[in-house]
Structures are given as structure tokens and as C-alpha cells.
mmCIF file of C-alpha atoms in Angstrom:
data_model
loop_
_atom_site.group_PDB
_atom_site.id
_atom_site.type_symbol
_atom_site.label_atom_id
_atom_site.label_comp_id
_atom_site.label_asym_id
_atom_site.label_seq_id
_atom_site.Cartn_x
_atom_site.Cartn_y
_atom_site.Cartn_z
ATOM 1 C CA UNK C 1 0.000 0.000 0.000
ATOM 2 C CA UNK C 2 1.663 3.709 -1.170
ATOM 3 C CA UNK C 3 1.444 5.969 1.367
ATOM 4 C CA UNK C 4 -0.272 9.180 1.078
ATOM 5 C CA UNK C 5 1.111 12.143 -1.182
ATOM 6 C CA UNK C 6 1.457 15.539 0.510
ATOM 7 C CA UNK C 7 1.638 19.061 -1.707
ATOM 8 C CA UNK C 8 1.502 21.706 0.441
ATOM 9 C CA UNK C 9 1.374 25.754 -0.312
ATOM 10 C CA UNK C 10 -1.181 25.207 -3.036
ATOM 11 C CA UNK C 11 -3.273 27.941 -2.265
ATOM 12 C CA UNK C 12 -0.883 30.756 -0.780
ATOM 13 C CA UNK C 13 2.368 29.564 -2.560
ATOM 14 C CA UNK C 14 2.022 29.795 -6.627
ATOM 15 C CA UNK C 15 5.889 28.019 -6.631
ATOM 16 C CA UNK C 16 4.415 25.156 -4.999
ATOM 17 C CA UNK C 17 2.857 24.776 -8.307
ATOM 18 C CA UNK C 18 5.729 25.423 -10.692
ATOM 19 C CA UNK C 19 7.659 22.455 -8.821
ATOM 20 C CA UNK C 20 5.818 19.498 -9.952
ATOM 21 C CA UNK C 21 6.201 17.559 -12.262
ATOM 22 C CA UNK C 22 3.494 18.251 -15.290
ATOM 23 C CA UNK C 23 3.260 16.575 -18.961
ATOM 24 C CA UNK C 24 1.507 17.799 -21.769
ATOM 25 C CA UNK C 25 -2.636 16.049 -22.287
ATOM 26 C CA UNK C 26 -1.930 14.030 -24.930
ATOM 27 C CA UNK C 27 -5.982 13.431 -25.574
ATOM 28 C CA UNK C 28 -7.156 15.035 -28.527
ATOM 29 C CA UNK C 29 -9.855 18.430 -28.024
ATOM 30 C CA UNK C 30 -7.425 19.199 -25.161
ATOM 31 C CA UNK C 31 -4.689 22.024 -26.835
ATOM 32 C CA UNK C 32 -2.717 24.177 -23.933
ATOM 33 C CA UNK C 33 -3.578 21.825 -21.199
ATOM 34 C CA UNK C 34 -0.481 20.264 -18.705
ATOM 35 C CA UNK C 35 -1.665 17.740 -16.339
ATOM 36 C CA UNK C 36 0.007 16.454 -13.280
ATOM 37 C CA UNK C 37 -2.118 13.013 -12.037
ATOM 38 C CA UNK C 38 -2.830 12.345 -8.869
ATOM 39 C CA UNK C 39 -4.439 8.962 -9.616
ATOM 40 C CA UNK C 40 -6.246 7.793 -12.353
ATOM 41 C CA UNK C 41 -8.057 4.501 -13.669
ATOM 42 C CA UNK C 42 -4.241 2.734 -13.653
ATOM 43 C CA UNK C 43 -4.796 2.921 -9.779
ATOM 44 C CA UNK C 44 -8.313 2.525 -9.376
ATOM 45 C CA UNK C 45 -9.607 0.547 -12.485
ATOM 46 C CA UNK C 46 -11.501 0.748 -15.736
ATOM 47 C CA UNK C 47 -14.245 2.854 -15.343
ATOM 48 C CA UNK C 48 -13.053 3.913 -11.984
ATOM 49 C CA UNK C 49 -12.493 7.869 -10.341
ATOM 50 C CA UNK C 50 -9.411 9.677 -11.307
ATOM 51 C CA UNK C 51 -8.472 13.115 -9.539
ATOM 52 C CA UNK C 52 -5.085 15.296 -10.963
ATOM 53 C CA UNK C 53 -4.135 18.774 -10.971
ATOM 54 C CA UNK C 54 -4.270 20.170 -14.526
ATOM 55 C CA UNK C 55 -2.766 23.984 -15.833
ATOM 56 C CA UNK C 56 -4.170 25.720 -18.902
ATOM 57 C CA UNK C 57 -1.652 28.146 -20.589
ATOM 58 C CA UNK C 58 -3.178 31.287 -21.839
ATOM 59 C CA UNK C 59 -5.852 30.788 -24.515
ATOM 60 C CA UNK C 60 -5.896 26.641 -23.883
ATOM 61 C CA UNK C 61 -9.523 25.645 -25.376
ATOM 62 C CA UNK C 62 -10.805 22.346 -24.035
ATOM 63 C CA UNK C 63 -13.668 20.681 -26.555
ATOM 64 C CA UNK C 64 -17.359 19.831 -25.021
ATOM 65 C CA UNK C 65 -17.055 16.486 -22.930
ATOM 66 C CA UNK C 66 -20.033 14.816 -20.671
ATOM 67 C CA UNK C 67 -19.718 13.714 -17.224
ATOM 68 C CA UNK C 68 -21.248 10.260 -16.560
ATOM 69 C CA UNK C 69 -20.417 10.620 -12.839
ATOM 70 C CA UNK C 70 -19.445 13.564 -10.634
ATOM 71 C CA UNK C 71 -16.884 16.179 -11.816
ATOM 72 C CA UNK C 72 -15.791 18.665 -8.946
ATOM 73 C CA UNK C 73 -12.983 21.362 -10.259
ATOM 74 C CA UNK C 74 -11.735 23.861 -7.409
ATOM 75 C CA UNK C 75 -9.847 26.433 -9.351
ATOM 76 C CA UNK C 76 -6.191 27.235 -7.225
ATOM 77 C CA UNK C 77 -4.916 30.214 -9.434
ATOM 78 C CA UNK C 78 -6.094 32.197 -12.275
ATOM 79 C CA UNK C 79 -9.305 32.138 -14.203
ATOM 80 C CA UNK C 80 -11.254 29.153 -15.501
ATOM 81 C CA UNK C 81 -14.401 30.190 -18.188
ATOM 82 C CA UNK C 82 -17.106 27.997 -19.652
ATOM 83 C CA UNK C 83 -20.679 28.398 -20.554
ATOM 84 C CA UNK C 84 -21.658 28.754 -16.588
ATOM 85 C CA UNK C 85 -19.512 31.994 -16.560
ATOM 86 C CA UNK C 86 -16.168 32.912 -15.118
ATOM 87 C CA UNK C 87 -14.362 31.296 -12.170
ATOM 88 C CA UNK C 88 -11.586 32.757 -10.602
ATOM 89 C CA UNK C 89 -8.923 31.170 -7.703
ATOM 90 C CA UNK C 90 -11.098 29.885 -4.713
ATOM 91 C CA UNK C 91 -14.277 28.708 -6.655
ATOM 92 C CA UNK C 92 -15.715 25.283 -6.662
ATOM 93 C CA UNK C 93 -17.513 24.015 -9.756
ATOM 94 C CA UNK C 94 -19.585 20.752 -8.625
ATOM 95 C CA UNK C 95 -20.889 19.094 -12.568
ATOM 96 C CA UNK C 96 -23.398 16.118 -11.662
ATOM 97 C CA UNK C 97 -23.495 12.706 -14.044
ATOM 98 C CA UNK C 98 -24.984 13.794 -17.481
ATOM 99 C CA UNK C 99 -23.790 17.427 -17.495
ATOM 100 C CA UNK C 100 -21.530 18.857 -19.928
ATOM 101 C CA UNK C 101 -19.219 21.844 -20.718
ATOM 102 C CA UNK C 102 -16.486 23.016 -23.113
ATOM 103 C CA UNK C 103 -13.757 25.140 -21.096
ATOM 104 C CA UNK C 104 -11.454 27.819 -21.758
ATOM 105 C CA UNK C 105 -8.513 30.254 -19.884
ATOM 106 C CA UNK C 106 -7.738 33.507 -21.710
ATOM 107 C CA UNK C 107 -4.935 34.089 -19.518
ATOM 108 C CA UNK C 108 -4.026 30.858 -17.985
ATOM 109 C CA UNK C 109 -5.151 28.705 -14.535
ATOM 110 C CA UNK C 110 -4.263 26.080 -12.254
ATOM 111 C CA UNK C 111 -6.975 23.837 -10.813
ATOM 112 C CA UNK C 112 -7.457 20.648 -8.667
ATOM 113 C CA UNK C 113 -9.828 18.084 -10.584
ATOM 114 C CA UNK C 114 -11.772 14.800 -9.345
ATOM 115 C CA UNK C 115 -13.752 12.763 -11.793
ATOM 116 C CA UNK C 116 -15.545 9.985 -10.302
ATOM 117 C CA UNK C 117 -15.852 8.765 -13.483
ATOM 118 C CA UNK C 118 -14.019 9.243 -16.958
ATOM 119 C CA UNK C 119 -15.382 11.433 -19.421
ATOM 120 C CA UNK C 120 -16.482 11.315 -22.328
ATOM 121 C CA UNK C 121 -16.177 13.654 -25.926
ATOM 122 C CA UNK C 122 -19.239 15.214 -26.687
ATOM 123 C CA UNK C 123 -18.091 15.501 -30.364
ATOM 124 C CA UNK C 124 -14.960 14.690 -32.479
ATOM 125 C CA UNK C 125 -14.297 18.851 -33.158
ATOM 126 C CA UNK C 126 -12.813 21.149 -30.733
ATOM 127 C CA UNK C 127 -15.324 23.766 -30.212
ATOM 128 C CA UNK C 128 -14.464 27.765 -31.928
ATOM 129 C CA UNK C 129 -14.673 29.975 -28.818
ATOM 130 C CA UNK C 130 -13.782 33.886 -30.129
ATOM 131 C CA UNK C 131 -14.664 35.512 -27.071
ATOM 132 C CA UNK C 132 -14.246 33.353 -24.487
ATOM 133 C CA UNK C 133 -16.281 35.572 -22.265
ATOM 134 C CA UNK C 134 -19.227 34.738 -23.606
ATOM 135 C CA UNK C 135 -19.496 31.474 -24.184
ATOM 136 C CA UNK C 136 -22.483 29.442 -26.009
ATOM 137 C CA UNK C 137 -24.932 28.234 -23.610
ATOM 138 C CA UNK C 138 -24.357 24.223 -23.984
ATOM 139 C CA UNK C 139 -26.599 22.827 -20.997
ATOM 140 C CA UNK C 140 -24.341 22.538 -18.653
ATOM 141 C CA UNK C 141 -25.788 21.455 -15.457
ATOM 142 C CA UNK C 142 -22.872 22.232 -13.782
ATOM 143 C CA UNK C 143 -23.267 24.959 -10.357
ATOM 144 C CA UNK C 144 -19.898 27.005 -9.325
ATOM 145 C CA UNK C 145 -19.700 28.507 -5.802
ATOM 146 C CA UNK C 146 -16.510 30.872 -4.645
ATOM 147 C CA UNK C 147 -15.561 29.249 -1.652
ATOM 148 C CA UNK C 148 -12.576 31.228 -0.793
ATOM 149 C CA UNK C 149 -11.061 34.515 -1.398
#
């Protein structure tokens, strides 16, 4: 059995960030993301949750996926957009099974993600987003709640 993993200085230290170790999303409809896993199905099995923290570099464009079970995203630095509006460091997104969203960063974010289940594409195109402020209304289902300052 591992023992637990410990990152501390997440949310008052952005270098606490910068020292991990993060790889480029090699899944297509996900340009400008890095992801640094925190477990996935490898640990927990087919089908099974997964939870990582991913970065978006400015203007990273993530396609429309569905979330058969649970999706919780608590955004750690920077800005996060999709069709629910804008969420900035300290919010809490909370997307229930068969919601939906395409996401965006103008200038760049940091967030903790847990799926409880993997997603799924919602198409085969990534979506065109030119003003990322304003994003398309695609039924998302999903509720977002600043928690934190």
C-alpha cells in the first residue's frame, strides 16, 4: 500500500505549483492543457475515479465532454471560463453525471480536478470559442460557488 502524497502551499504559494512535475494532455480536443495526475483509472480501475491537478496556458480551449459521474474542479490560481460563466482562484464548480461543458482560460489557470468517473467527448471537433467571455450556452448542469477569497 503507497502511502499518502502531501503538496503543500497550493493555495498561498504559486511556486508550490511550478515544482511538480506536469506533462503535456496528450488526448485530442485538449490544446494548452499540462496535467500532473494524482491517480487515475491505472490505480483505481476501468471505469473507476481519477483526480489530478491540470494547468491551462493562456488561450488553452478544451472541446465539449459529458460527465457520466461527478466532476468537482476547485480552481487554485487564475481564471477558468465555460458556458456557466467565469471562475476565478477559490471557486468550486460541482458538474453532476450527465452534465456537460467546453472550457477555456484567456490568460491561464491552475486547478485541482476529481472525476468519479471518466469522461467522455461530446463531439470529435474542438469547439471555436472567439470571445471566451461569452461562451455558447451548452446545458451545462454544472453549479460554481466561490468558496474562498
Amino acid at each position: 500500500m503507497r502511502g499518502a502524497q502531501i503538496i503543500s502551499g497550493l493555495m498561498n504559494n504559486a511556486s508550490a505549483l511550478d515544482t511538480l512535475p506536469w506533462e503535456r494532455y496528450k488526448q485530442p480536443g485538449r490544446e494548452g492543457v499540462l496535467i500532473h495526475k494524482l491517480y487515475d483509472t491505472g490505480d483505481t480501475g476501468e471505469g473507476g475515479p481519477a483526480a489530478a491537478l491540470v494547468r491551462y496556458e493562456p488561450g488553452a480551449k478544451v472541446q465539449k465532454h459529458i460527465h457520466p459521474g461527478y466532476e468537482l474542479i476547485f480552481v487554485l490560481e487564475g481564471e477558468l471560463i465555460n458556458d456557466a460563466g467565469r471562475h476565478p482562484a477559490g471557486t468550486l464548480e460541482i458538474c453532476p453525471p450527465g452534465s456537460g461543458h467546453a472550457l477555456a482560460s484567456e490568460k491561464g489557470c491552475t486547478f485541482l480536478v476529481v472525476w468519479e468517473q471518466p469522461v467522455r467527448l461530446a463531439d470529435a471537433r474542438v469547439p471555436e470559442i472567439p470571445d471566451a467571455c461569452h461562451l455558447p450556452n451548452i446545458g451545462s448542469g454544472c453549479s460554481a460557488r466561490c468558496v474562498m477569497n
